[in-house]
Short mmCIF file of C-alpha atoms in Angstrom, two decimals:
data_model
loop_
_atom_site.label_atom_id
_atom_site.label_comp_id
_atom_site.label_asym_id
_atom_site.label_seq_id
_atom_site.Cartn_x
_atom_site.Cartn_y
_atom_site.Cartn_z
CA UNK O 1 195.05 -76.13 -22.80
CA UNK O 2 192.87 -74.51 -25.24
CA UNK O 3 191.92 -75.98 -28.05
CA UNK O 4 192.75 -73.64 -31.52
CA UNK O 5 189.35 -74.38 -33.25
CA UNK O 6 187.77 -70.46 -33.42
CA UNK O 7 184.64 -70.17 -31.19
CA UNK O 8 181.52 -70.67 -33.58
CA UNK O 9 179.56 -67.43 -34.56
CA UNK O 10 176.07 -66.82 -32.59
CA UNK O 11 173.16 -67.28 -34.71
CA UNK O 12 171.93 -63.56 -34.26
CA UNK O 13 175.54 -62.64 -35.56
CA UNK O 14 174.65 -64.42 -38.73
CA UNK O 15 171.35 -62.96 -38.63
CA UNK O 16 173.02 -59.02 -38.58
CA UNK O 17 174.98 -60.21 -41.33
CA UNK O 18 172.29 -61.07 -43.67
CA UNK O 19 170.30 -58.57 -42.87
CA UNK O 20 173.14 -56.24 -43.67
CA UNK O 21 173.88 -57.86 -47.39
CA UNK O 22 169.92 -57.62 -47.81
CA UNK O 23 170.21 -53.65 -47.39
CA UNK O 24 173.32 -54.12 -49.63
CA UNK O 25 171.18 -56.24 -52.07
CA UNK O 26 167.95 -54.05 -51.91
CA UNK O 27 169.83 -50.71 -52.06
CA UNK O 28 168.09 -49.59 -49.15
CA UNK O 29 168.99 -45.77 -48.30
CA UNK O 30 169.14 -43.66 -45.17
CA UNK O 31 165.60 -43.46 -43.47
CA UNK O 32 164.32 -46.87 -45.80
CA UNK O 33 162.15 -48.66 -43.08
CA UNK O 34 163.01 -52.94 -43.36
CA UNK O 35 160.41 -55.01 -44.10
CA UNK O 36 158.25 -55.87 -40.84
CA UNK O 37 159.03 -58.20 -37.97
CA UNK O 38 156.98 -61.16 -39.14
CA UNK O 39 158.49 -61.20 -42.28
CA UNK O 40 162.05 -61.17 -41.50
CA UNK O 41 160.87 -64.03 -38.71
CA UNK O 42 159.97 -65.98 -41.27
CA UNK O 43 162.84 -65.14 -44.16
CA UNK O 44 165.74 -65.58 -41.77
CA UNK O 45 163.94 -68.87 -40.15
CA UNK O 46 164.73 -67.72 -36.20
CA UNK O 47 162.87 -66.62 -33.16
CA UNK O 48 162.12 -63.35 -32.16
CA UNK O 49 164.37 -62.92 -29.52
CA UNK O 50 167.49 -64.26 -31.81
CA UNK O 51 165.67 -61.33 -34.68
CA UNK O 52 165.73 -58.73 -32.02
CA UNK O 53 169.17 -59.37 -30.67
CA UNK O 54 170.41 -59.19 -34.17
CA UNK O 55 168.66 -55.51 -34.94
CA UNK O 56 169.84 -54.34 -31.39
CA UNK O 57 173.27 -55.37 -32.27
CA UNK O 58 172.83 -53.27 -35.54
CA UNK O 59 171.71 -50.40 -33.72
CA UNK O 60 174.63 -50.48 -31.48
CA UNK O 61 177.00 -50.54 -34.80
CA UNK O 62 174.97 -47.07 -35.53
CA UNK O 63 173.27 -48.74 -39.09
CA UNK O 64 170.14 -48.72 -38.01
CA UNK O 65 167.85 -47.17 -35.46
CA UNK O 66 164.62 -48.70 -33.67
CA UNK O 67 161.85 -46.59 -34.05
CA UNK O 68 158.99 -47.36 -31.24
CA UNK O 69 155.24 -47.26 -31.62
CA UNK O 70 153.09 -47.92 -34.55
CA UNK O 71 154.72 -47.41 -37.62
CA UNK O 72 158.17 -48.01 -35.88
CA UNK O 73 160.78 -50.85 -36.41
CA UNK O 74 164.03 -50.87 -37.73
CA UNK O 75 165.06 -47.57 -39.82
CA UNK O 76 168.37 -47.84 -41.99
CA UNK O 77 170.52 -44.60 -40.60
CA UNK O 78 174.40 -43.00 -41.55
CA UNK O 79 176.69 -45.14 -39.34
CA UNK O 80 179.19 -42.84 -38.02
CA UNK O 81 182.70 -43.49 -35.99
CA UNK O 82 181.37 -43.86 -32.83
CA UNK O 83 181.14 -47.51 -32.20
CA UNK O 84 184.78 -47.27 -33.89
CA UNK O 85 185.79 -44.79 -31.20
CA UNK O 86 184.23 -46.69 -28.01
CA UNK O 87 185.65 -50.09 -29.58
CA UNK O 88 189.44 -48.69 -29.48
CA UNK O 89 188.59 -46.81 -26.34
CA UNK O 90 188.03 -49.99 -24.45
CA UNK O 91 190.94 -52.12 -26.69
CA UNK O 92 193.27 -49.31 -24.96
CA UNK O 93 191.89 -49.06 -21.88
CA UNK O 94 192.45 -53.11 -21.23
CA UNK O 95 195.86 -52.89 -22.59
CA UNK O 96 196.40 -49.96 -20.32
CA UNK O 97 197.51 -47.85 -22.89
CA UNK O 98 197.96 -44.02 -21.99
CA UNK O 99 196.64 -40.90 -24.01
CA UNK O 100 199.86 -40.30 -25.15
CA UNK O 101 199.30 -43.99 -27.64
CA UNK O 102 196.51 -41.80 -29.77
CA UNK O 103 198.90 -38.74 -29.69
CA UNK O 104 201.29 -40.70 -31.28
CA UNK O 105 199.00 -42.28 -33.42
CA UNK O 106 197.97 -39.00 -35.08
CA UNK O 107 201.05 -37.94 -35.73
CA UNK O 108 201.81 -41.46 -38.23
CA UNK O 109 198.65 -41.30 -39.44
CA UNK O 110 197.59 -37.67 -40.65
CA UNK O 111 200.81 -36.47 -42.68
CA UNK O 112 199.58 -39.37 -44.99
CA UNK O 113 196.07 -38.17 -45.10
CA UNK O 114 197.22 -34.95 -45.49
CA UNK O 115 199.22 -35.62 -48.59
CA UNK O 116 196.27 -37.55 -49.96
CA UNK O 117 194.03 -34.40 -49.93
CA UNK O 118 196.91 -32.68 -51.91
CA UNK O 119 196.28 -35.12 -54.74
CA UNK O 120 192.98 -35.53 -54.27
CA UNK O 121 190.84 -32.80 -52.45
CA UNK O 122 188.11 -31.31 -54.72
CA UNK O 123 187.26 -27.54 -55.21
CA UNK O 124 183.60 -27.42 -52.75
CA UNK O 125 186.23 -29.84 -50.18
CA UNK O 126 188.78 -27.30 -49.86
CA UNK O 127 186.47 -24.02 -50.20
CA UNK O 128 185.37 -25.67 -46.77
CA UNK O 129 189.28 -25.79 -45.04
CA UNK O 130 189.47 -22.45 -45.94
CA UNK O 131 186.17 -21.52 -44.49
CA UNK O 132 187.00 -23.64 -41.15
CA UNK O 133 190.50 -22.03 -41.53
CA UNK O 134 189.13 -18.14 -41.56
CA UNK O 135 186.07 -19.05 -39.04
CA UNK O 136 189.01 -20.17 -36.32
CA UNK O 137 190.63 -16.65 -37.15
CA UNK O 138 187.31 -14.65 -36.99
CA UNK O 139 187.09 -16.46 -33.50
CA UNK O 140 189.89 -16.81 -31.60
CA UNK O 141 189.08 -15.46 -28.90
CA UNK O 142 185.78 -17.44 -28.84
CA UNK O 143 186.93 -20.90 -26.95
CA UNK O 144 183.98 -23.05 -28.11
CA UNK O 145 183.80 -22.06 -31.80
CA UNK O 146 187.78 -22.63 -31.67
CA UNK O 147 187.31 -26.17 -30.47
CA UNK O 148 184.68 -26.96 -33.28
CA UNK O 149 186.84 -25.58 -35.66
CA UNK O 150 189.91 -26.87 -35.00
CA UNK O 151 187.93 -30.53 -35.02
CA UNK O 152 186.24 -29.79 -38.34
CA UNK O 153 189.59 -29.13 -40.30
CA UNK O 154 191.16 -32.45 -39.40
CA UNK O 155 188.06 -34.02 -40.34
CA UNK O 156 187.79 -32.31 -43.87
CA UNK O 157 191.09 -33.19 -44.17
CA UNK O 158 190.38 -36.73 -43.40
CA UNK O 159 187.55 -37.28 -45.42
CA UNK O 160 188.99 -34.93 -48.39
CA UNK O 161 191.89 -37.62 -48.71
CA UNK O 162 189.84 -39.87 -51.00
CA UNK O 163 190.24 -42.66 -47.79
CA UNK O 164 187.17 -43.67 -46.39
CA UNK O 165 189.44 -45.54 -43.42
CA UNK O 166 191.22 -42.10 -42.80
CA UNK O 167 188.00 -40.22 -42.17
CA UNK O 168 186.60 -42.46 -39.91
CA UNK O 169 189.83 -43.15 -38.27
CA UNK O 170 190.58 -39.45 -37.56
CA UNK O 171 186.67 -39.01 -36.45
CA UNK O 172 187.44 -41.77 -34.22
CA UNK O 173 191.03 -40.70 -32.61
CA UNK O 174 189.53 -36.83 -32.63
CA UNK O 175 186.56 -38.11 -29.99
CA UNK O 176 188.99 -40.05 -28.37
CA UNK O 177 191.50 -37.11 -27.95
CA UNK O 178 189.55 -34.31 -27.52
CA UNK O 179 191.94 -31.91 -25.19
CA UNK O 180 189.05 -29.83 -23.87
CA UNK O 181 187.81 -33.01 -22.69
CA UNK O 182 190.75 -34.77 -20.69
CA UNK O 183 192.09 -31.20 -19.27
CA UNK O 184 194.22 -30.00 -21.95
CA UNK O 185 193.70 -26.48 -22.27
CA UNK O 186 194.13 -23.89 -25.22
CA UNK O 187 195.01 -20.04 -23.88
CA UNK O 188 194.88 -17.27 -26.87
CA UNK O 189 198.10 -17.72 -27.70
CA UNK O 190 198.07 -21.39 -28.63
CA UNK O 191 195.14 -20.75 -30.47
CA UNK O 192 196.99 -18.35 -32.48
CA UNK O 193 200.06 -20.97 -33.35
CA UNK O 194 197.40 -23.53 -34.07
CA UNK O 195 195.28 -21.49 -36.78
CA UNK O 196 198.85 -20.37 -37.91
CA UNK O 197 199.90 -24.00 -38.81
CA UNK O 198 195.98 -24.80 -39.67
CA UNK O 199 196.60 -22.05 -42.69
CA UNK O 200 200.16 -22.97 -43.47
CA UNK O 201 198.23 -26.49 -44.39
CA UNK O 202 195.61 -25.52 -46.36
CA UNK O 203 198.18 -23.52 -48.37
CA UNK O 204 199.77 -26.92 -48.95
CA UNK O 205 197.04 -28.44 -50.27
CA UNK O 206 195.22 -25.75 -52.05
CA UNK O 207 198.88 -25.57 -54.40
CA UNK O 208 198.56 -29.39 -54.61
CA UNK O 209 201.98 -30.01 -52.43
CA UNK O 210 201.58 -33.38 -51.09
CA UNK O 211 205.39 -33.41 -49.73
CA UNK O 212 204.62 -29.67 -48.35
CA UNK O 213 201.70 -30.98 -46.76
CA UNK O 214 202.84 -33.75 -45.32
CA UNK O 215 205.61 -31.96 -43.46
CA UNK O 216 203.40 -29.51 -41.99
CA UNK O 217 200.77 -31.68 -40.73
CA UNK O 218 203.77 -33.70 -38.96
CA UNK O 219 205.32 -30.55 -37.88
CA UNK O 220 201.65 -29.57 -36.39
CA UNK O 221 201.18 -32.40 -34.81
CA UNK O 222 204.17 -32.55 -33.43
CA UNK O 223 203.77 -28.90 -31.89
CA UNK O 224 200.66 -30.19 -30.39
CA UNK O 225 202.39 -33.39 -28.62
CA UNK O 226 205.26 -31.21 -27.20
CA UNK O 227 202.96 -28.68 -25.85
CA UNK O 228 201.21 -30.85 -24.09
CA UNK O 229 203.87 -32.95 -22.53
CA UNK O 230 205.23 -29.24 -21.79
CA UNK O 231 202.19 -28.40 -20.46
CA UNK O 232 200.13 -30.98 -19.43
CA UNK O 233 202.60 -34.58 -19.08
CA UNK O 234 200.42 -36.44 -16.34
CA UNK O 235 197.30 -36.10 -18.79
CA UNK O 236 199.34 -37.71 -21.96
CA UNK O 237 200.71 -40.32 -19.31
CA UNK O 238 197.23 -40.88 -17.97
CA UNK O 239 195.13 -44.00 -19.15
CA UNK O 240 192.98 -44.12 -21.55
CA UNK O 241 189.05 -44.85 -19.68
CA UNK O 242 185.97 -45.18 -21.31
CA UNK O 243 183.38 -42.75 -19.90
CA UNK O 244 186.19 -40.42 -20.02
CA UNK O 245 186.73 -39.77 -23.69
#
């Protein structure tokens, strides 16, 4: 039996953390270079291998990078959802969850962020949906562009809500489910229904509808699940692997 006292943190995990609320506390920015090696040796009172698991650690989160060489060391950088992404990835993949889990996932989660960026979307913010809106039409028949496109609404969307947690969420599920990726396929014509409820969104939130836009992102979504258990069932049934998303 196992006793219910939590495991204690590793020192280098308390070393990541007060490293972090000294960027906090210094207001470093992106690119700001920490102070040197010998320095943070002696300020955080460890050895350099506990110091040097701590940065790598922080360099796997994606909040700093290690630059090599003279003049190198640890450079403060714009984490990003990646380390979100391959952290569910491999939360699904042990609970042998299928694709079909982020499907589903979306389609709770974006309505919501949709009728956010009704209420809350600036001007420049939506001047870009409409841009990514009329680039997917100029290029339809362009598979690649379509793909980047139809990616960049959703995250526009996403970060136009006014929720820092939706945008990195979306960024995250987005990676995860990217159709091109696990063998869903888009032919011309589903590219045309897609950019068709892509506009019928951005309509929604450009006349600040937050119920409109809420139904159509659900209703898009919801296309997009039952085309691809049409379509495509054994790859929404399929599990979800790391290395594979």
């Amino acid at each position: 039996m196992t006793s219910g006292n939590p495991r204690p943190m590793k020192t280098a995990m308390l070393v990541a953390q007060r490293i972090v609320s000294d960027i906090n506390d210094r207001g470093n920015v992106i690119g700001d270079r920490l102070p040197p090696e010998r320095i943070m040796l002696e300020k955080y009172d460890v050895g350099r291998g506990t110091l040097r698991e701590s940065l790598r650690f922080l360099e796997l989160q994606g909040l700093i990078m290690l630059k090599p060489g003279p003049g190198g060391g640890p450079v403060v950088v714009q984490p990003d959802a990646t380390s979100l992404a391959t952290s569910l990835t491999l939360l699904l993949q042990f609970a042998n969850a299928p694709f079909r889990t982020i499907a589903e996932a979306r389609l709770g989660l974006e309505p919501m962020m949709s009728q956010l960026a009704a209420e809350r979307m600036d001007i420049d913010t939506l001047k870009d949906l409409k841009a990514s809106v009329d680039t997917m039409y100029d290029n339809l028949g362009n598979r690649t562009i379509f793909l980047e496109e139809n990616k960049r609404f959703h995250d526009v969307i996403a970060h136009g809500s006014g929720n820092a947690m939706f945008g990195y969420l979306v960024d995250a599920l987005l990676g995860m489910l990217d159709g091109s990726a696990i063998g869903i396929d888009y032919p011309e014509h589903r590219r045309e229904a897609v950019h068709k409820a892509h506009r019928q969104i951005y309509e929604t939130i450009e006349s600040r509808d937050p119920a409109a836009a809420a139904a159509a992102m659900h209703d898009h979504i919801d296309q997009y699940v039952t085309y691809a258990q049409k379509k495509f069932p054994e790859v929404l049934d399929g599990p979800i692997v790391w290395g594979q998303v």
